[in-house]
């Protein structure tokens, strides 16, 4: 009975060793005596001990981070660019038979493609039009990964680092651009304001009484705040005769008034000979 018990135990051990549990997201690429049997799973898989060798392949989406790459853009700017690649194994057999390690191969090719694509673009495109660069990266990497049985899902540029001097230059450029826009907007505002003031002046000139009402409104606005400023608007038709009377009362005012009348009566250039008229000059 002892040999039978030992044989039964050996059979149980061999049976346990020959059974493999494959998860739903995994496949087993099995080789029997070096020849491919094909992908097996998911579920319980029976394998011959010492005859079958298996490679477990995960078919879930893998997130691969591309290390930062030193690149020179088309406009000769040095930048450090890193990206992320998401892929999954679509064909387990090809991922084992066509390439030694599909993850490493995808990573290396993604690095070289990233340097090549970014080197063909300038800095402004790299910063403002990443979608186009992401599309170029995706097309290049996906096309190369097809023979390896790998399906590339997403390729995205994650971060772009530029030198500090370039950052300061870009900041100055942005500040100058904003100042230019502010000056243009201010100039347009002054132009529109001048047009409105011109229209308002034309409207007020049609009704002289409206100008007096405007004076009164200005006085109300000045008196609304607590200040010591007092403004007395005086029309020019009142101020003019008062200034003329003061000139006549002052010494030498008569001669100034007469010369003023002479200049007002003559138009253009005139020569007056005071000696001929009997008056000293």
PDB file of C-alpha atoms in Angstrom:
ATOM      1  CA  UNK A   1       0.000   0.000   0.000  1.00  0.00           C
ATOM      2  CA  UNK A   2       2.865   2.379   0.626  1.00  0.00           C
ATOM      3  CA  UNK A   3       3.950   2.545  -3.034  1.00  0.00           C
ATOM      4  CA  UNK A   4       0.353   3.245  -4.035  1.00  0.00           C
ATOM      5  CA  UNK A   5       0.078   6.063  -1.511  1.00  0.00           C
ATOM      6  CA  UNK A   6       3.331   7.558  -2.695  1.00  0.00           C
ATOM      7  CA  UNK A   7       2.203   7.307  -6.322  1.00  0.00           C
ATOM      8  CA  UNK A   8      -1.119   8.961  -5.490  1.00  0.00           C
ATOM      9  CA  UNK A   9       0.641  11.770  -3.698  1.00  0.00           C
ATOM     10  CA  UNK A  10       2.966  12.287  -6.678  1.00  0.00           C
ATOM     11  CA  UNK A  11       0.021  12.365  -9.052  1.00  0.00           C
ATOM     12  CA  UNK A  12      -1.718  14.960  -6.898  1.00  0.00           C
ATOM     13  CA  UNK A  13       1.420  17.072  -6.809  1.00  0.00           C
ATOM     14  CA  UNK A  14       1.831  16.822 -10.574  1.00  0.00           C
ATOM     15  CA  UNK A  15      -1.810  17.689 -11.092  1.00  0.00           C
ATOM     16  CA  UNK A  16      -1.525  20.703  -8.831  1.00  0.00           C
ATOM     17  CA  UNK A  17       1.611  21.798 -10.667  1.00  0.00           C
ATOM     18  CA  UNK A  18      -0.025  21.390 -14.050  1.00  0.00           C
ATOM     19  CA  UNK A  19      -3.044  23.536 -13.246  1.00  0.00           C
ATOM     20  CA  UNK A  20      -2.783  27.303 -13.755  1.00  0.00           C
ATOM     21  CA  UNK A  21      -5.363  29.917 -12.890  1.00  0.00           C
ATOM     22  CA  UNK A  22      -5.474  32.731 -15.444  1.00  0.00           C
ATOM     23  CA  UNK A  23      -7.260  35.971 -14.553  1.00  0.00           C
ATOM     24  CA  UNK A  24      -9.721  37.632 -16.857  1.00  0.00           C
ATOM     25  CA  UNK A  25      -7.274  40.366 -17.910  1.00  0.00           C
ATOM     26  CA  UNK A  26      -4.377  37.941 -18.467  1.00  0.00           C
ATOM     27  CA  UNK A  27      -3.367  35.422 -21.103  1.00  0.00           C
ATOM     28  CA  UNK A  28      -0.814  32.612 -21.032  1.00  0.00           C
ATOM     29  CA  UNK A  29       1.387  32.182 -24.086  1.00  0.00           C
ATOM     30  CA  UNK A  30       2.348  28.488 -23.764  1.00  0.00           C
ATOM     31  CA  UNK A  31       5.290  26.728 -25.442  1.00  0.00           C
ATOM     32  CA  UNK A  32       5.385  22.933 -25.460  1.00  0.00           C
ATOM     33  CA  UNK A  33       8.879  21.620 -26.132  1.00  0.00           C
ATOM     34  CA  UNK A  34       9.650  25.024 -27.656  1.00  0.00           C
ATOM     35  CA  UNK A  35       6.681  25.090 -29.995  1.00  0.00           C
ATOM     36  CA  UNK A  36       3.935  27.641 -29.616  1.00  0.00           C
ATOM     37  CA  UNK A  37       0.593  26.354 -28.380  1.00  0.00           C
ATOM     38  CA  UNK A  38      -1.119  29.690 -28.442  1.00  0.00           C
ATOM     39  CA  UNK A  39      -2.629  32.011 -25.852  1.00  0.00           C
ATOM     40  CA  UNK A  40      -4.639  30.242 -23.152  1.00  0.00           C
ATOM     41  CA  UNK A  41      -7.104  31.621 -20.650  1.00  0.00           C
ATOM     42  CA  UNK A  42      -8.829  33.011 -18.852  1.00  0.00           C
ATOM     43  CA  UNK A  43      -9.850  30.462 -16.220  1.00  0.00           C
ATOM     44  CA  UNK A  44      -8.237  27.133 -15.322  1.00  0.00           C
ATOM     45  CA  UNK A  45      -5.510  25.982 -17.733  1.00  0.00           C
ATOM     46  CA  UNK A  46      -3.988  22.483 -17.753  1.00  0.00           C
ATOM     47  CA  UNK A  47      -0.295  22.269 -18.600  1.00  0.00           C
ATOM     48  CA  UNK A  48       2.084  19.327 -18.784  1.00  0.00           C
ATOM     49  CA  UNK A  49       4.801  19.582 -16.148  1.00  0.00           C
ATOM     50  CA  UNK A  50       8.390  19.775 -17.431  1.00  0.00           C
ATOM     51  CA  UNK A  51       7.072  19.981 -21.013  1.00  0.00           C
ATOM     52  CA  UNK A  52       5.197  23.289 -21.152  1.00  0.00           C
ATOM     53  CA  UNK A  53       6.601  26.731 -20.494  1.00  0.00           C
ATOM     54  CA  UNK A  54       4.344  29.768 -20.230  1.00  0.00           C
ATOM     55  CA  UNK A  55       4.664  33.545 -20.405  1.00  0.00           C
ATOM     56  CA  UNK A  56       2.008  35.549 -18.588  1.00  0.00           C
ATOM     57  CA  UNK A  57       0.842  38.630 -20.500  1.00  0.00           C
ATOM     58  CA  UNK A  58      -1.177  41.430 -18.898  1.00  0.00           C
ATOM     59  CA  UNK A  59      -3.733  43.009 -21.223  1.00  0.00           C
ATOM     60  CA  UNK A  60      -4.654  45.981 -19.061  1.00  0.00           C
ATOM     61  CA  UNK A  61      -3.771  49.546 -20.022  1.00  0.00           C
ATOM     62  CA  UNK A  62      -0.228  50.378 -18.940  1.00  0.00           C
ATOM     63  CA  UNK A  63       0.784  53.952 -18.100  1.00  0.00           C
ATOM     64  CA  UNK A  64       4.332  54.641 -19.222  1.00  0.00           C
ATOM     65  CA  UNK A  65       6.057  57.878 -18.247  1.00  0.00           C
ATOM     66  CA  UNK A  66       8.710  59.059 -20.676  1.00  0.00           C
ATOM     67  CA  UNK A  67      11.656  60.579 -18.779  1.00  0.00           C
ATOM     68  CA  UNK A  68      12.459  64.274 -19.475  1.00  0.00           C
ATOM     69  CA  UNK A  69      14.264  64.695 -22.774  1.00  0.00           C
ATOM     70  CA  UNK A  70      16.663  67.507 -23.653  1.00  0.00           C
ATOM     71  CA  UNK A  71      15.485  68.830 -27.011  1.00  0.00           C
ATOM     72  CA  UNK A  72      16.297  71.829 -29.198  1.00  0.00           C
ATOM     73  CA  UNK A  73      13.327  73.369 -30.963  1.00  0.00           C
ATOM     74  CA  UNK A  74      13.338  74.665 -34.504  1.00  0.00           C
ATOM     75  CA  UNK A  75      14.033  78.222 -33.288  1.00  0.00           C
ATOM     76  CA  UNK A  76      17.103  77.016 -31.307  1.00  0.00           C
ATOM     77  CA  UNK A  77      15.571  77.044 -27.817  1.00  0.00           C
ATOM     78  CA  UNK A  78      16.638  74.360 -25.356  1.00  0.00           C
ATOM     79  CA  UNK A  79      13.772  72.705 -23.493  1.00  0.00           C
ATOM     80  CA  UNK A  80      13.114  69.678 -21.295  1.00  0.00           C
ATOM     81  CA  UNK A  81      10.024  67.783 -22.355  1.00  0.00           C
ATOM     82  CA  UNK A  82       8.440  64.716 -20.825  1.00  0.00           C
ATOM     83  CA  UNK A  83       5.339  62.830 -21.878  1.00  0.00           C
ATOM     84  CA  UNK A  84       3.066  59.964 -20.923  1.00  0.00           C
ATOM     85  CA  UNK A  85       2.109  56.996 -23.089  1.00  0.00           C
ATOM     86  CA  UNK A  86      -0.826  54.681 -22.391  1.00  0.00           C
ATOM     87  CA  UNK A  87      -0.913  51.364 -24.218  1.00  0.00           C
ATOM     88  CA  UNK A  88      -2.230  47.842 -23.889  1.00  0.00           C
ATOM     89  CA  UNK A  89      -1.392  44.478 -25.411  1.00  0.00           C
ATOM     90  CA  UNK A  90      -3.847  43.634 -28.196  1.00  0.00           C
ATOM     91  CA  UNK A  91      -2.135  40.441 -29.421  1.00  0.00           C
ATOM     92  CA  UNK A  92      -0.394  38.403 -26.657  1.00  0.00           C
ATOM     93  CA  UNK A  93       1.361  36.086 -29.117  1.00  0.00           C
ATOM     94  CA  UNK A  94       2.954  38.906 -31.134  1.00  0.00           C
ATOM     95  CA  UNK A  95       3.940  40.785 -27.960  1.00  0.00           C
ATOM     96  CA  UNK A  96       5.986  37.708 -26.951  1.00  0.00           C
ATOM     97  CA  UNK A  97       7.169  36.460 -30.354  1.00  0.00           C
ATOM     98  CA  UNK A  98       7.951  39.746 -32.145  1.00  0.00           C
ATOM     99  CA  UNK A  99       9.809  41.631 -29.413  1.00  0.00           C
ATOM    100  CA  UNK A 100      11.759  40.664 -26.314  1.00  0.00           C
ATOM    101  CA  UNK A 101      10.096  43.214 -24.013  1.00  0.00           C
ATOM    102  CA  UNK A 102       7.290  45.218 -25.521  1.00  0.00           C
ATOM    103  CA  UNK A 103       7.156  47.740 -22.637  1.00  0.00           C
ATOM    104  CA  UNK A 104      10.846  48.634 -22.908  1.00  0.00           C
ATOM    105  CA  UNK A 105      10.664  48.770 -26.702  1.00  0.00           C
ATOM    106  CA  UNK A 106       7.655  51.096 -26.579  1.00  0.00           C
ATOM    107  CA  UNK A 107       9.384  53.336 -24.044  1.00  0.00           C
ATOM    108  CA  UNK A 108      12.587  53.656 -26.067  1.00  0.00           C
ATOM    109  CA  UNK A 109      10.788  54.362 -29.304  1.00  0.00           C
ATOM    110  CA  UNK A 110       8.564  56.930 -27.580  1.00  0.00           C
ATOM    111  CA  UNK A 111      11.644  58.787 -26.323  1.00  0.00           C
ATOM    112  CA  UNK A 112      13.237  59.018 -29.756  1.00  0.00           C
ATOM    113  CA  UNK A 113       9.956  60.008 -31.366  1.00  0.00           C
ATOM    114  CA  UNK A 114       9.412  62.722 -28.756  1.00  0.00           C
ATOM    115  CA  UNK A 115      12.804  64.287 -29.488  1.00  0.00           C
ATOM    116  CA  UNK A 116      12.209  64.104 -33.225  1.00  0.00           C
ATOM    117  CA  UNK A 117       8.720  65.626 -33.186  1.00  0.00           C
ATOM    118  CA  UNK A 118       9.544  68.415 -30.741  1.00  0.00           C
ATOM    119  CA  UNK A 119      12.708  69.276 -32.687  1.00  0.00           C
ATOM    120  CA  UNK A 120      10.610  70.042 -35.770  1.00  0.00           C
ATOM    121  CA  UNK A 121       8.424  72.576 -33.930  1.00  0.00           C
ATOM    122  CA  UNK A 122       9.216  76.028 -32.589  1.00  0.00           C
ATOM    123  CA  UNK A 123       8.710  77.117 -28.988  1.00  0.00           C
ATOM    124  CA  UNK A 124       5.401  78.896 -29.565  1.00  0.00           C
ATOM    125  CA  UNK A 125       3.938  75.793 -31.198  1.00  0.00           C
ATOM    126  CA  UNK A 126       5.219  73.638 -28.361  1.00  0.00           C
ATOM    127  CA  UNK A 127       3.550  75.835 -25.767  1.00  0.00           C
ATOM    128  CA  UNK A 128       0.316  76.795 -27.516  1.00  0.00           C
ATOM    129  CA  UNK A 129      -0.429  73.943 -29.942  1.00  0.00           C
ATOM    130  CA  UNK A 130       0.270  70.776 -28.013  1.00  0.00           C
ATOM    131  CA  UNK A 131      -2.717  68.999 -29.515  1.00  0.00           C
ATOM    132  CA  UNK A 132      -1.056  68.880 -32.944  1.00  0.00           C
ATOM    133  CA  UNK A 133       2.199  67.576 -31.463  1.00  0.00           C
ATOM    134  CA  UNK A 134       0.310  64.974 -29.446  1.00  0.00           C
ATOM    135  CA  UNK A 135      -1.386  63.792 -32.609  1.00  0.00           C
ATOM    136  CA  UNK A 136       1.952  63.465 -34.427  1.00  0.00           C
ATOM    137  CA  UNK A 137       3.429  61.531 -31.502  1.00  0.00           C
ATOM    138  CA  UNK A 138       0.423  59.234 -31.366  1.00  0.00           C
ATOM    139  CA  UNK A 139       0.520  58.443 -35.074  1.00  0.00           C
ATOM    140  CA  UNK A 140       4.248  57.678 -35.064  1.00  0.00           C
ATOM    141  CA  UNK A 141       4.289  55.529 -31.916  1.00  0.00           C
ATOM    142  CA  UNK A 142       1.057  53.680 -32.729  1.00  0.00           C
ATOM    143  CA  UNK A 143       2.260  52.800 -36.217  1.00  0.00           C
ATOM    144  CA  UNK A 144       5.548  51.425 -34.907  1.00  0.00           C
ATOM    145  CA  UNK A 145       3.896  49.437 -32.073  1.00  0.00           C
ATOM    146  CA  UNK A 146       1.441  47.560 -34.307  1.00  0.00           C
ATOM    147  CA  UNK A 147       3.922  44.774 -35.292  1.00  0.00           C
ATOM    148  CA  UNK A 148       4.589  44.186 -31.581  1.00  0.00           C
ATOM    149  CA  UNK A 149       0.923  43.499 -30.852  1.00  0.00           C
ATOM    150  CA  UNK A 150       0.674  46.693 -28.803  1.00  0.00           C
ATOM    151  CA  UNK A 151      -2.250  49.108 -29.124  1.00  0.00           C
ATOM    152  CA  UNK A 152      -1.309  52.674 -28.171  1.00  0.00           C
ATOM    153  CA  UNK A 153      -4.243  54.453 -26.534  1.00  0.00           C
ATOM    154  CA  UNK A 154      -3.015  57.945 -25.586  1.00  0.00           C
ATOM    155  CA  UNK A 155       0.164  59.975 -26.047  1.00  0.00           C
ATOM    156  CA  UNK A 156       0.312  63.329 -24.254  1.00  0.00           C
ATOM    157  CA  UNK A 157       3.087  65.858 -23.625  1.00  0.00           C
ATOM    158  CA  UNK A 158       2.954  66.354 -19.881  1.00  0.00           C
ATOM    159  CA  UNK A 159       5.400  69.135 -19.053  1.00  0.00           C
ATOM    160  CA  UNK A 160       7.694  71.578 -20.844  1.00  0.00           C
ATOM    161  CA  UNK A 161      10.577  73.215 -18.989  1.00  0.00           C
ATOM    162  CA  UNK A 162      12.416  76.138 -20.562  1.00  0.00           C
ATOM    163  CA  UNK A 163      15.431  78.090 -19.231  1.00  0.00           C
ATOM    164  CA  UNK A 164      14.848  80.833 -16.673  1.00  0.00           C
ATOM    165  CA  UNK A 165      16.242  83.527 -18.980  1.00  0.00           C
ATOM    166  CA  UNK A 166      13.748  82.526 -21.646  1.00  0.00           C
ATOM    167  CA  UNK A 167      10.946  82.663 -19.094  1.00  0.00           C
ATOM    168  CA  UNK A 168      11.909  86.225 -18.148  1.00  0.00           C
ATOM    169  CA  UNK A 169      12.080  87.218 -21.822  1.00  0.00           C
ATOM    170  CA  UNK A 170       8.634  85.755 -22.441  1.00  0.00           C
ATOM    171  CA  UNK A 171       7.299  87.588 -19.383  1.00  0.00           C
ATOM    172  CA  UNK A 172       8.665  90.897 -20.707  1.00  0.00           C
ATOM    173  CA  UNK A 173       7.158  90.192 -24.104  1.00  0.00           C
ATOM    174  CA  UNK A 174       3.756  89.461 -22.576  1.00  0.00           C
ATOM    175  CA  UNK A 175       3.948  92.625 -20.456  1.00  0.00           C
ATOM    176  CA  UNK A 176       4.839  94.754 -23.486  1.00  0.00           C
ATOM    177  CA  UNK A 177       1.984  93.230 -25.454  1.00  0.00           C
ATOM    178  CA  UNK A 178      -0.489  94.016 -22.685  1.00  0.00           C
ATOM    179  CA  UNK A 179       0.785  97.584 -22.419  1.00  0.00           C
ATOM    180  CA  UNK A 180       0.372  97.987 -26.170  1.00  0.00           C
ATOM    181  CA  UNK A 181      -3.218  96.771 -25.959  1.00  0.00           C
ATOM    182  CA  UNK A 182      -3.903  99.104 -23.032  1.00  0.00           C
ATOM    183  CA  UNK A 183      -2.567 102.115 -24.955  1.00  0.00           C
ATOM    184  CA  UNK A 184      -4.584 101.221 -28.049  1.00  0.00           C
ATOM    185  CA  UNK A 185      -7.756 100.831 -25.987  1.00  0.00           C
ATOM    186  CA  UNK A 186      -7.079 104.148 -24.218  1.00  0.00           C
ATOM    187  CA  UNK A 187      -6.529 105.899 -27.570  1.00  0.00           C
ATOM    188  CA  UNK A 188      -9.776 104.486 -28.936  1.00  0.00           C
ATOM    189  CA  UNK A 189     -11.559 105.643 -25.792  1.00  0.00           C
ATOM    190  CA  UNK A 190     -10.191 109.185 -26.144  1.00  0.00           C
ATOM    191  CA  UNK A 191     -11.219 109.250 -29.800  1.00  0.00           C
ATOM    192  CA  UNK A 192     -14.765 108.196 -28.998  1.00  0.00           C
ATOM    193  CA  UNK A 193     -14.898 110.653 -26.074  1.00  0.00           C
ATOM    194  CA  UNK A 194     -13.726 113.524 -28.305  1.00  0.00           C
ATOM    195  CA  UNK A 195     -16.428 112.707 -30.852  1.00  0.00           C
ATOM    196  CA  UNK A 196     -19.070 112.702 -28.141  1.00  0.00           C
ATOM    197  CA  UNK A 197     -17.772 116.007 -26.733  1.00  0.00           C
ATOM    198  CA  UNK A 198     -17.881 117.530 -30.195  1.00  0.00           C
ATOM    199  CA  UNK A 199     -21.502 116.477 -30.624  1.00  0.00           C
ATOM    200  CA  UNK A 200     -22.309 117.810 -27.150  1.00  0.00           C
ATOM    201  CA  UNK A 201     -20.662 121.161 -27.950  1.00  0.00           C
ATOM    202  CA  UNK A 202     -22.653 121.456 -31.161  1.00  0.00           C
ATOM    203  CA  UNK A 203     -25.853 120.704 -29.296  1.00  0.00           C
ATOM    204  CA  UNK A 204     -25.096 123.268 -26.564  1.00  0.00           C
ATOM    205  CA  UNK A 205     -24.198 125.934 -29.116  1.00  0.00           C
ATOM    206  CA  UNK A 206     -27.711 125.729 -30.564  1.00  0.00           C
ATOM    207  CA  UNK A 207     -29.241 126.802 -27.209  1.00  0.00           C
ATOM    208  CA  UNK A 208     -27.130 129.309 -25.191  1.00  0.00           C
ATOM    209  CA  UNK A 209     -29.364 128.878 -22.146  1.00  0.00           C
ATOM    210  CA  UNK A 210     -28.360 125.239 -21.919  1.00  0.00           C
ATOM    211  CA  UNK A 211     -24.784 126.344 -21.246  1.00  0.00           C
ATOM    212  CA  UNK A 212     -25.975 128.251 -18.159  1.00  0.00           C
ATOM    213  CA  UNK A 213     -27.838 125.146 -17.005  1.00  0.00           C
ATOM    214  CA  UNK A 214     -24.640 123.217 -17.463  1.00  0.00           C
ATOM    215  CA  UNK A 215     -22.850 125.742 -15.264  1.00  0.00           C
ATOM    216  CA  UNK A 216     -25.431 125.280 -12.554  1.00  0.00           C
ATOM    217  CA  UNK A 217     -25.202 121.507 -12.795  1.00  0.00           C
ATOM    218  CA  UNK A 218     -21.427 121.751 -12.410  1.00  0.00           C
ATOM    219  CA  UNK A 219     -21.876 123.872  -9.274  1.00  0.00           C
ATOM    220  CA  UNK A 220     -24.206 121.232  -7.841  1.00  0.00           C
ATOM    221  CA  UNK A 221     -21.669 118.525  -8.527  1.00  0.00           C
ATOM    222  CA  UNK A 222     -18.900 120.542  -6.864  1.00  0.00           C
ATOM    223  CA  UNK A 223     -21.055 121.314  -3.856  1.00  0.00           C
ATOM    224  CA  UNK A 224     -22.006 117.672  -3.339  1.00  0.00           C
ATOM    225  CA  UNK A 225     -18.647 116.953  -1.703  1.00  0.00           C
ATOM    226  CA  UNK A 226     -17.411 118.651   1.439  1.00  0.00           C
ATOM    227  CA  UNK A 227     -14.809 121.011   0.017  1.00  0.00           C
ATOM    228  CA  UNK A 228     -13.901 124.675   0.184  1.00  0.00           C
ATOM    229  CA  UNK A 229     -13.823 125.323  -3.562  1.00  0.00           C
ATOM    230  CA  UNK A 230     -16.224 128.025  -4.745  1.00  0.00           C
ATOM    231  CA  UNK A 231     -16.744 128.634  -8.466  1.00  0.00           C
ATOM    232  CA  UNK A 232     -18.637 131.623  -9.887  1.00  0.00           C
ATOM    233  CA  UNK A 233     -19.232 131.247 -13.615  1.00  0.00           C
ATOM    234  CA  UNK A 234     -19.476 134.623 -15.351  1.00  0.00           C
ATOM    235  CA  UNK A 235     -20.519 135.017 -18.989  1.00  0.00           C
ATOM    236  CA  UNK A 236     -18.051 136.779 -21.276  1.00  0.00           C
ATOM    237  CA  UNK A 237     -20.626 139.385 -22.330  1.00  0.00           C
ATOM    238  CA  UNK A 238     -20.563 140.694 -18.743  1.00  0.00           C
ATOM    239  CA  UNK A 239     -16.861 140.336 -18.084  1.00  0.00           C
ATOM    240  CA  UNK A 240     -15.875 142.120 -21.304  1.00  0.00           C
ATOM    241  CA  UNK A 241     -17.387 145.580 -20.546  1.00  0.00           C
ATOM    242  CA  UNK A 242     -16.094 145.436 -16.947  1.00  0.00           C
ATOM    243  CA  UNK A 243     -12.537 144.839 -18.124  1.00  0.00           C
ATOM    244  CA  UNK A 244     -12.877 147.714 -20.626  1.00  0.00           C
ATOM    245  CA  UNK A 245     -14.067 150.094 -17.906  1.00  0.00           C
ATOM    246  CA  UNK A 246     -11.153 149.152 -15.658  1.00  0.00           C
ATOM    247  CA  UNK A 247      -8.706 149.816 -18.483  1.00  0.00           C
ATOM    248  CA  UNK A 248     -10.155 153.295 -19.012  1.00  0.00           C
ATOM    249  CA  UNK A 249      -9.962 154.188 -15.324  1.00  0.00           C
ATOM    250  CA  UNK A 250      -6.356 153.088 -14.980  1.00  0.00           C
ATOM    251  CA  UNK A 251      -3.456 155.503 -15.950  1.00  0.00           C
ATOM    252  CA  UNK A 252      -2.705 155.178 -19.636  1.00  0.00           C
ATOM    253  CA  UNK A 253      -5.869 153.303 -20.149  1.00  0.00           C
ATOM    254  CA  UNK A 254      -7.208 155.806 -22.696  1.00  0.00           C
ATOM    255  CA  UNK A 255      -4.257 155.263 -25.032  1.00  0.00           C
ATOM    256  CA  UNK A 256      -4.538 151.513 -24.686  1.00  0.00           C
ATOM    257  CA  UNK A 257      -8.277 151.691 -25.340  1.00  0.00           C
ATOM    258  CA  UNK A 258      -7.681 153.910 -28.400  1.00  0.00           C
ATOM    259  CA  UNK A 259      -5.002 151.590 -29.752  1.00  0.00           C
ATOM    260  CA  UNK A 260      -7.338 148.711 -29.109  1.00  0.00           C
ATOM    261  CA  UNK A 261     -10.066 150.481 -31.101  1.00  0.00           C
ATOM    262  CA  UNK A 262      -7.557 151.190 -33.865  1.00  0.00           C
ATOM    263  CA  UNK A 263      -6.545 147.568 -34.076  1.00  0.00           C
ATOM    264  CA  UNK A 264     -10.157 146.481 -33.994  1.00  0.00           C
ATOM    265  CA  UNK A 265     -11.119 148.904 -36.784  1.00  0.00           C
ATOM    266  CA  UNK A 266      -8.278 147.927 -39.106  1.00  0.00           C
ATOM    267  CA  UNK A 267      -8.024 144.533 -40.646  1.00  0.00           C
ATOM    268  CA  UNK A 268      -4.699 143.070 -41.669  1.00  0.00           C
ATOM    269  CA  UNK A 269      -1.548 145.269 -41.464  1.00  0.00           C
ATOM    270  CA  UNK A 270      -1.703 149.101 -41.148  1.00  0.00           C
ATOM    271  CA  UNK A 271       0.846 151.934 -40.617  1.00  0.00           C
ATOM    272  CA  UNK A 272      -0.250 154.982 -38.568  1.00  0.00           C
ATOM    273  CA  UNK A 273       1.817 158.209 -38.630  1.00  0.00           C
ATOM    274  CA  UNK A 274       1.104 159.883 -35.305  1.00  0.00           C
ATOM    275  CA  UNK A 275       3.283 162.946 -36.102  1.00  0.00           C
ATOM    276  CA  UNK A 276       1.169 163.762 -39.116  1.00  0.00           C
ATOM    277  CA  UNK A 277      -1.874 163.814 -36.881  1.00  0.00           C
ATOM    278  CA  UNK A 278      -0.183 166.144 -34.389  1.00  0.00           C
ATOM    279  CA  UNK A 279       0.119 163.605 -31.567  1.00  0.00           C
ATOM    280  CA  UNK A 280       3.415 162.457 -30.105  1.00  0.00           C
ATOM    281  CA  UNK A 281       4.068 158.761 -30.550  1.00  0.00           C
TER     282      UNK A 281
END
